[in-house]
Tab-separated table of N, CA and C in Angstrom:
chain	number	residue	atom	x	y	z
A	17	UNK	N	0.823	-1.195	0.000
A	17	UNK	CA	0.000	0.000	0.000
A	17	UNK	C	0.877	1.273	0.000
A	18	UNK	N	1.974	1.232	0.728
A	18	UNK	CA	2.856	2.413	0.777
A	18	UNK	C	3.429	2.749	-0.595
A	19	UNK	N	3.595	1.742	-1.426
A	19	UNK	CA	4.145	1.994	-2.751
A	19	UNK	C	3.076	2.452	-3.742
A	20	UNK	N	1.881	1.938	-3.591
A	20	UNK	CA	0.814	2.273	-4.541
A	20	UNK	C	0.205	3.649	-4.291
A	21	UNK	N	0.179	4.073	-3.055
A	21	UNK	CA	-0.400	5.373	-2.715
A	21	UNK	C	0.689	6.434	-2.749
A	22	UNK	N	0.351	7.596	-3.300
A	22	UNK	CA	1.370	8.631	-3.449
A	22	UNK	C	1.040	9.930	-2.725
A	23	UNK	N	-0.026	9.931	-1.938
A	23	UNK	CA	-0.426	11.201	-1.324
A	23	UNK	C	-0.240	11.257	0.188
A	24	UNK	N	0.321	10.236	0.780
A	24	UNK	CA	0.468	10.219	2.241
A	24	UNK	C	1.785	10.811	2.723
A	25	UNK	N	2.816	10.719	1.913
A	25	UNK	CA	4.155	11.089	2.385
A	25	UNK	C	4.236	12.570	2.749
A	26	UNK	N	3.478	13.408	2.034
A	26	UNK	CA	3.481	14.842	2.316
A	26	UNK	C	2.759	15.146	3.635
A	27	UNK	N	1.851	14.272	4.038
A	27	UNK	CA	1.152	14.438	5.315
A	27	UNK	C	2.003	13.948	6.475
A	28	UNK	N	2.699	12.840	6.271
A	28	UNK	CA	3.562	12.304	7.334
A	28	UNK	C	4.786	13.179	7.569
A	29	UNK	N	5.322	13.730	6.477
A	29	UNK	CA	6.565	14.496	6.537
A	29	UNK	C	6.382	15.828	5.811
A	30	UNK	N	5.666	16.758	6.435
A	30	UNK	CA	5.413	18.053	5.781
A	30	UNK	C	6.680	18.903	5.692
A	31	UNK	N	6.675	19.803	4.721
A	31	UNK	CA	7.786	20.736	4.510
A	31	UNK	C	7.247	22.159	4.418
A	32	UNK	N	8.105	23.156	4.518
A	32	UNK	CA	7.665	24.548	4.419
A	32	UNK	C	7.201	24.955	3.016
A	33	UNK	N	7.475	24.129	2.012
A	33	UNK	CA	7.068	24.429	0.643
A	33	UNK	C	5.869	23.565	0.264
A	34	UNK	N	5.028	24.107	-0.595
A	34	UNK	CA	3.892	23.336	-1.097
A	34	UNK	C	4.401	22.183	-1.966
A	35	UNK	N	3.715	21.067	-1.888
A	35	UNK	CA	4.058	19.907	-2.699
A	35	UNK	C	3.664	20.156	-4.151
A	36	UNK	N	4.539	19.772	-5.068
A	36	UNK	CA	4.213	19.872	-6.494
A	36	UNK	C	3.292	18.736	-6.917
A	37	UNK	N	3.180	17.697	-6.084
A	37	UNK	CA	2.444	16.495	-6.457
A	37	UNK	C	1.126	16.337	-5.720
A	38	UNK	N	1.011	16.936	-4.555
A	38	UNK	CA	-0.196	16.784	-3.746
A	38	UNK	C	-0.627	18.171	-3.281
A	39	UNK	N	-1.533	18.761	-4.005
A	39	UNK	CA	-1.952	20.139	-3.725
A	39	UNK	C	-2.799	20.259	-2.460
A	40	UNK	N	-3.259	19.143	-1.919
A	40	UNK	CA	-4.044	19.151	-0.687
A	40	UNK	C	-3.184	18.933	0.552
A	41	UNK	N	-1.906	18.707	0.372
A	41	UNK	CA	-1.014	18.434	1.497
A	41	UNK	C	-0.728	19.707	2.293
A	42	UNK	N	-0.476	19.538	3.571
A	42	UNK	CA	-0.181	20.719	4.395
A	42	UNK	C	1.176	21.324	4.055
A	43	UNK	N	1.281	22.608	4.322
A	43	UNK	CA	2.548	23.333	4.213
A	43	UNK	C	2.942	23.682	5.642
A	44	UNK	N	4.142	23.308	6.009
A	44	UNK	CA	4.618	23.494	7.373
A	44	UNK	C	4.966	24.957	7.623
A	45	UNK	N	4.162	25.603	8.461
A	45	UNK	CA	4.395	27.005	8.808
A	45	UNK	C	5.267	27.074	10.073
A	46	UNK	N	5.887	28.207	10.338
A	46	UNK	CA	6.730	28.313	11.533
A	46	UNK	C	5.975	27.957	12.824
A	47	UNK	N	4.709	28.365	12.925
A	47	UNK	CA	3.941	28.035	14.133
A	47	UNK	C	3.650	26.541	14.220
A	48	UNK	N	3.510	25.866	13.073
A	48	UNK	CA	3.335	24.414	13.073
A	48	UNK	C	4.600	23.736	13.579
A	49	UNK	N	5.731	24.227	13.102
A	49	UNK	CA	7.011	23.667	13.521
A	49	UNK	C	7.199	23.824	15.016
A	50	UNK	N	6.855	24.983	15.547
A	50	UNK	CA	6.983	25.210	16.992
A	50	UNK	C	6.082	24.255	17.768
A	51	UNK	N	4.890	24.009	17.244
A	51	UNK	CA	3.965	23.091	17.901
A	51	UNK	C	4.506	21.667	17.909
A	52	UNK	N	5.052	21.232	16.790
A	52	UNK	CA	5.629	19.888	16.716
A	52	UNK	C	6.779	19.753	17.705
A	53	UNK	N	7.664	20.733	17.708
A	53	UNK	CA	8.822	20.671	18.600
A	53	UNK	C	8.432	20.680	20.078
A	54	UNK	N	7.286	21.281	20.398
A	54	UNK	CA	6.830	21.361	21.785
A	54	UNK	C	6.006	20.154	22.211
A	55	UNK	N	5.641	19.315	21.280
A	55	UNK	CA	4.741	18.198	21.576
A	55	UNK	C	5.470	16.859	21.562
A	56	UNK	N	5.531	16.229	22.716
A	56	UNK	CA	6.138	14.898	22.786
A	56	UNK	C	5.367	13.903	21.920
A	57	UNK	N	4.047	14.034	21.896
A	57	UNK	CA	3.218	13.125	21.090
A	57	UNK	C	3.497	13.302	19.604
A	58	UNK	N	3.604	14.542	19.145
A	58	UNK	CA	3.879	14.793	17.728
A	58	UNK	C	5.250	14.241	17.346
A	59	UNK	N	6.237	14.448	18.190
A	59	UNK	CA	7.582	13.938	17.900
A	59	UNK	C	7.591	12.414	17.897
A	60	UNK	N	6.886	11.802	18.824
A	60	UNK	CA	6.818	10.339	18.868
A	60	UNK	C	6.128	9.793	17.618
A	61	UNK	N	5.070	10.465	17.181
A	61	UNK	CA	4.374	10.031	15.969
A	61	UNK	C	5.267	10.163	14.739
A	62	UNK	N	6.051	11.224	14.676
A	62	UNK	CA	6.954	11.389	13.539
A	62	UNK	C	8.032	10.311	13.564
A	63	UNK	N	8.509	9.959	14.738
A	63	UNK	CA	9.502	8.875	14.834
A	63	UNK	C	8.896	7.535	14.411
A	64	UNK	N	7.632	7.306	14.762
A	64	UNK	CA	6.966	6.078	14.319
A	64	UNK	C	6.828	6.057	12.793
A	65	UNK	N	6.491	7.190	12.214
A	65	UNK	CA	6.382	7.278	10.753
A	65	UNK	C	7.753	7.038	10.117
A	66	UNK	N	8.783	7.619	10.702
A	66	UNK	CA	10.160	7.415	10.204
A	66	UNK	C	10.509	5.932	10.246
A	67	UNK	N	10.218	5.298	11.372
A	67	UNK	CA	10.548	3.882	11.523
A	67	UNK	C	9.775	3.021	10.530
A	68	UNK	N	8.515	3.369	10.308
A	68	UNK	CA	7.696	2.610	9.349
A	68	UNK	C	8.277	2.726	7.944
A	69	UNK	N	8.676	3.919	7.561
A	69	UNK	CA	9.252	4.099	6.229
A	69	UNK	C	10.607	3.399	6.118
A	70	UNK	N	11.396	3.453	7.159
A	70	UNK	CA	12.682	2.757	7.123
A	70	UNK	C	12.462	1.251	7.003
A	71	UNK	N	11.501	0.718	7.738
A	71	UNK	CA	11.173	-0.710	7.616
A	71	UNK	C	10.747	-1.041	6.186
A	72	UNK	N	9.946	-0.165	5.591
A	72	UNK	CA	9.505	-0.350	4.203
A	72	UNK	C	10.709	-0.430	3.268
A	73	UNK	N	11.652	0.483	3.424
A	73	UNK	CA	12.819	0.487	2.547
A	73	UNK	C	13.731	-0.709	2.807
A	74	UNK	N	13.729	-1.212	4.021
A	74	UNK	CA	14.551	-2.387	4.328
A	74	UNK	C	14.006	-3.661	3.699
A	75	UNK	N	12.706	-3.788	3.577
A	75	UNK	CA	12.120	-5.031	3.061
A	75	UNK	C	11.748	-4.954	1.578
A	76	UNK	N	11.923	-3.811	0.970
A	76	UNK	CA	11.650	-3.639	-0.462
A	76	UNK	C	12.896	-3.095	-1.134
A	77	UNK	N	13.286	-3.710	-2.217
A	77	UNK	CA	14.502	-3.236	-2.881
A	77	UNK	C	14.245	-2.614	-4.251
A	78	UNK	N	12.996	-2.480	-4.635
A	78	UNK	CA	12.690	-1.920	-5.950
A	78	UNK	C	13.186	-0.482	-6.108
A	79	UNK	N	13.368	0.234	-5.015
A	79	UNK	CA	13.820	1.625	-5.052
A	79	UNK	C	15.337	1.728	-5.215
A	80	UNK	N	16.007	0.598	-5.063
A	80	UNK	CA	17.468	0.577	-5.160
A	80	UNK	C	17.884	0.454	-6.632
A	81	UNK	N	17.591	1.516	-7.355
A	81	UNK	CA	17.930	1.640	-8.769
A	81	UNK	C	18.477	3.049	-8.984
A	82	UNK	N	18.918	3.311	-10.187
A	82	UNK	CA	19.473	4.634	-10.471
A	82	UNK	C	18.444	5.732	-10.235
A	83	UNK	N	17.201	5.512	-10.701
A	83	UNK	CA	16.161	6.529	-10.580
A	83	UNK	C	14.869	5.875	-10.108
A	84	UNK	N	14.259	6.468	-9.094
A	84	UNK	CA	12.994	5.956	-8.569
A	84	UNK	C	12.308	7.083	-7.811
A	85	UNK	N	10.984	7.120	-7.854
A	85	UNK	CA	10.252	8.175	-7.150
A	85	UNK	C	10.485	8.139	-5.643
A	86	UNK	N	10.882	6.999	-5.108
A	86	UNK	CA	11.173	6.919	-3.676
A	86	UNK	C	12.372	7.772	-3.284
A	87	UNK	N	13.225	8.091	-4.214
A	87	UNK	CA	14.371	8.955	-3.909
A	87	UNK	C	13.879	10.338	-3.485
A	88	UNK	N	12.818	10.833	-4.131
A	88	UNK	CA	12.219	12.114	-3.718
A	88	UNK	C	11.599	11.989	-2.326
A	89	UNK	N	10.947	10.880	-2.076
A	89	UNK	CA	10.351	10.647	-0.754
A	89	UNK	C	11.425	10.660	0.335
A	90	UNK	N	12.534	10.003	0.047
A	90	UNK	CA	13.620	9.938	1.031
A	90	UNK	C	14.161	11.335	1.320
A	91	UNK	N	14.326	12.144	0.286
A	91	UNK	CA	14.774	13.523	0.494
A	91	UNK	C	13.796	14.258	1.394
A	92	UNK	N	12.504	14.118	1.128
A	92	UNK	CA	11.469	14.768	1.936
A	92	UNK	C	11.550	14.307	3.387
A	93	UNK	N	11.683	13.025	3.602
A	93	UNK	CA	11.749	12.486	4.959
A	93	UNK	C	12.944	13.079	5.707
A	94	UNK	N	14.088	13.071	5.075
A	94	UNK	CA	15.294	13.595	5.727
A	94	UNK	C	15.123	15.078	6.061
A	95	UNK	N	14.613	15.858	5.114
A	95	UNK	CA	14.416	17.307	5.355
A	95	UNK	C	13.453	17.549	6.506
A	96	UNK	N	12.345	16.830	6.505
A	96	UNK	CA	11.352	17.012	7.563
A	96	UNK	C	11.920	16.617	8.919
A	97	UNK	N	12.621	15.496	8.966
A	97	UNK	CA	13.217	15.063	10.233
A	97	UNK	C	14.185	16.116	10.765
A	98	UNK	N	14.968	16.692	9.882
A	98	UNK	CA	15.920	17.726	10.316
A	98	UNK	C	15.178	18.937	10.878
A	99	UNK	N	14.133	19.370	10.185
A	99	UNK	CA	13.372	20.537	10.637
A	99	UNK	C	12.624	20.271	11.945
A	100	UNK	N	11.995	19.118	12.042
A	100	UNK	CA	11.108	18.841	13.173
A	100	UNK	C	11.803	18.183	14.362
A	101	UNK	N	12.765	17.299	14.085
A	101	UNK	CA	13.380	16.528	15.164
A	101	UNK	C	14.858	16.819	15.358
A	102	UNK	N	15.463	17.490	14.399
A	102	UNK	CA	16.860	17.866	14.553
A	102	UNK	C	17.809	17.115	13.625
A	103	UNK	N	19.003	17.621	13.556
A	103	UNK	CA	20.033	17.096	12.657
A	103	UNK	C	20.380	15.649	12.957
A	104	UNK	N	20.474	15.287	14.235
A	104	UNK	CA	20.842	13.911	14.569
A	104	UNK	C	19.836	12.908	14.029
A	105	UNK	N	18.554	13.228	14.139
A	105	UNK	CA	17.506	12.336	13.624
A	105	UNK	C	17.609	12.222	12.101
A	106	UNK	N	17.820	13.344	11.438
A	106	UNK	CA	17.941	13.343	9.974
A	106	UNK	C	19.161	12.544	9.539
A	107	UNK	N	20.264	12.757	10.197
A	107	UNK	CA	21.489	12.044	9.833
A	107	UNK	C	21.377	10.556	10.123
A	108	UNK	N	20.692	10.208	11.194
A	108	UNK	CA	20.488	8.793	11.502
A	108	UNK	C	19.711	8.086	10.404
A	109	UNK	N	18.621	8.706	9.938
A	109	UNK	CA	17.840	8.129	8.850
A	109	UNK	C	18.681	8.068	7.581
A	110	UNK	N	19.385	9.144	7.294
A	110	UNK	CA	20.259	9.186	6.117
A	110	UNK	C	21.277	8.055	6.169
A	111	UNK	N	21.909	7.865	7.312
A	111	UNK	CA	22.926	6.816	7.437
A	111	UNK	C	22.332	5.423	7.211
A	112	UNK	N	21.132	5.209	7.712
A	112	UNK	CA	20.458	3.908	7.511
A	112	UNK	C	20.163	3.685	6.027
A	113	UNK	N	19.655	4.701	5.364
A	113	UNK	CA	19.344	4.596	3.937
A	113	UNK	C	20.618	4.373	3.128
A	114	UNK	N	21.659	5.113	3.460
A	114	UNK	CA	22.938	4.964	2.739
A	114	UNK	C	23.510	3.565	2.928
A	115	UNK	N	23.331	2.984	4.113
A	115	UNK	CA	23.810	1.618	4.343
A	115	UNK	C	23.061	0.633	3.443
A	116	UNK	N	21.759	0.842	3.255
A	116	UNK	CA	20.989	-0.021	2.353
A	116	UNK	C	21.478	0.126	0.915
A	117	UNK	N	21.755	1.365	0.520
A	117	UNK	CA	22.255	1.630	-0.835
A	117	UNK	C	23.619	0.967	-1.027
A	118	UNK	N	24.504	1.108	-0.049
A	118	UNK	CA	25.839	0.513	-0.146
A	118	UNK	C	25.756	-1.010	-0.219
A	119	UNK	N	24.892	-1.601	0.598
A	119	UNK	CA	24.737	-3.062	0.608
A	119	UNK	C	24.220	-3.582	-0.736
A	120	UNK	N	23.508	-2.735	-1.473
A	120	UNK	CA	22.980	-3.119	-2.787
A	120	UNK	C	23.963	-2.825	-3.918
A	121	UNK	N	25.149	-2.371	-3.593
A	121	UNK	CA	26.151	-2.095	-4.615
A	121	UNK	C	26.117	-0.682	-5.160
A	122	UNK	N	25.521	0.239	-4.412
A	122	UNK	CA	25.470	1.662	-4.762
A	122	UNK	C	24.808	1.950	-6.113
A	123	UNK	N	23.576	1.471	-6.303
A	123	UNK	CA	22.908	1.702	-7.589
A	123	UNK	C	22.250	3.075	-7.746
A	124	UNK	N	22.108	3.833	-6.666
A	124	UNK	CA	21.389	5.112	-6.711
A	124	UNK	C	22.262	6.188	-7.335
A	125	UNK	N	21.643	7.029	-8.159
A	125	UNK	CA	22.382	8.068	-8.879
A	125	UNK	C	22.994	9.108	-7.934
A	126	UNK	N	24.067	9.720	-8.385
A	126	UNK	CA	24.819	10.687	-7.576
A	126	UNK	C	23.982	11.904	-7.197
A	127	UNK	N	23.069	12.318	-8.061
A	127	UNK	CA	22.244	13.490	-7.756
A	127	UNK	C	21.325	13.218	-6.558
A	128	UNK	N	20.688	12.062	-6.532
A	128	UNK	CA	19.846	11.715	-5.383
A	128	UNK	C	20.677	11.638	-4.111
A	129	UNK	N	21.838	11.022	-4.194
A	129	UNK	CA	22.713	10.922	-3.025
A	129	UNK	C	23.098	12.308	-2.512
A	130	UNK	N	23.335	13.219	-3.441
A	130	UNK	CA	23.680	14.589	-3.078
A	130	UNK	C	22.508	15.286	-2.377
A	131	UNK	N	21.292	15.103	-2.908
A	131	UNK	CA	20.112	15.681	-2.263
A	131	UNK	C	19.963	15.154	-0.842
A	132	UNK	N	20.173	13.871	-0.655
A	132	UNK	CA	20.048	13.277	0.685
A	132	UNK	C	21.098	13.845	1.634
A	133	UNK	N	22.334	13.927	1.147
A	133	UNK	CA	23.425	14.477	1.970
A	133	UNK	C	23.119	15.908	2.380
A	134	UNK	N	22.693	16.712	1.418
A	134	UNK	CA	22.379	18.118	1.710
A	134	UNK	C	21.215	18.233	2.683
A	135	UNK	N	20.190	17.426	2.487
A	135	UNK	CA	19.036	17.466	3.381
A	135	UNK	C	19.425	17.116	4.807
A	136	UNK	N	20.380	16.214	4.954
A	136	UNK	CA	20.839	15.802	6.285
A	136	UNK	C	21.860	16.774	6.869
A	137	UNK	N	22.264	17.754	6.082
A	137	UNK	CA	23.268	18.698	6.574
A	137	UNK	C	24.670	18.129	6.521
A	138	UNK	N	24.898	17.222	5.586
A	138	UNK	CA	26.199	16.577	5.446
A	138	UNK	C	26.842	16.931	4.105
A	139	UNK	N	26.592	18.144	3.627
A	139	UNK	CA	26.994	18.496	2.267
A	139	UNK	C	28.494	18.400	2.019
A	140	UNK	N	29.298	18.457	3.049
A	140	UNK	CA	30.740	18.361	2.829
A	140	UNK	C	31.244	16.912	2.922
A	141	UNK	N	30.366	15.996	3.317
A	141	UNK	CA	30.773	14.591	3.426
A	141	UNK	C	30.828	13.945	2.041
A	142	UNK	N	31.760	13.031	1.850
A	142	UNK	CA	31.776	12.287	0.577
A	142	UNK	C	30.618	11.296	0.557
A	143	UNK	N	30.253	10.819	-0.639
A	143	UNK	CA	29.187	9.803	-0.774
A	143	UNK	C	29.594	8.611	0.035
């Protein structure tokens, strides 16, 4: 279901910019961000969503190709985690995803890897 549906990721991991793909998705405003950061329940729910998506990527390898729409999802997840939960959370997810990519023989294109690194705040790190 996570692969067939394309409108949930923007709700689970909102960003300050409007989605180009889901015009009904929320846009994360500064007051929304403050509310998330102040709410233990909101942070716990975001961590559960992060864990669910990581589990999805661990048991499915179809995204481990040069180009896949999941690469955009991963960028969104990392960016949202950094904004809402902090750099450590974003980097942790990034590191887990990169380990999956490395274990698959590094099939993901350099541009996607760069987007992930930048989203995690690791722009000076090598792939």
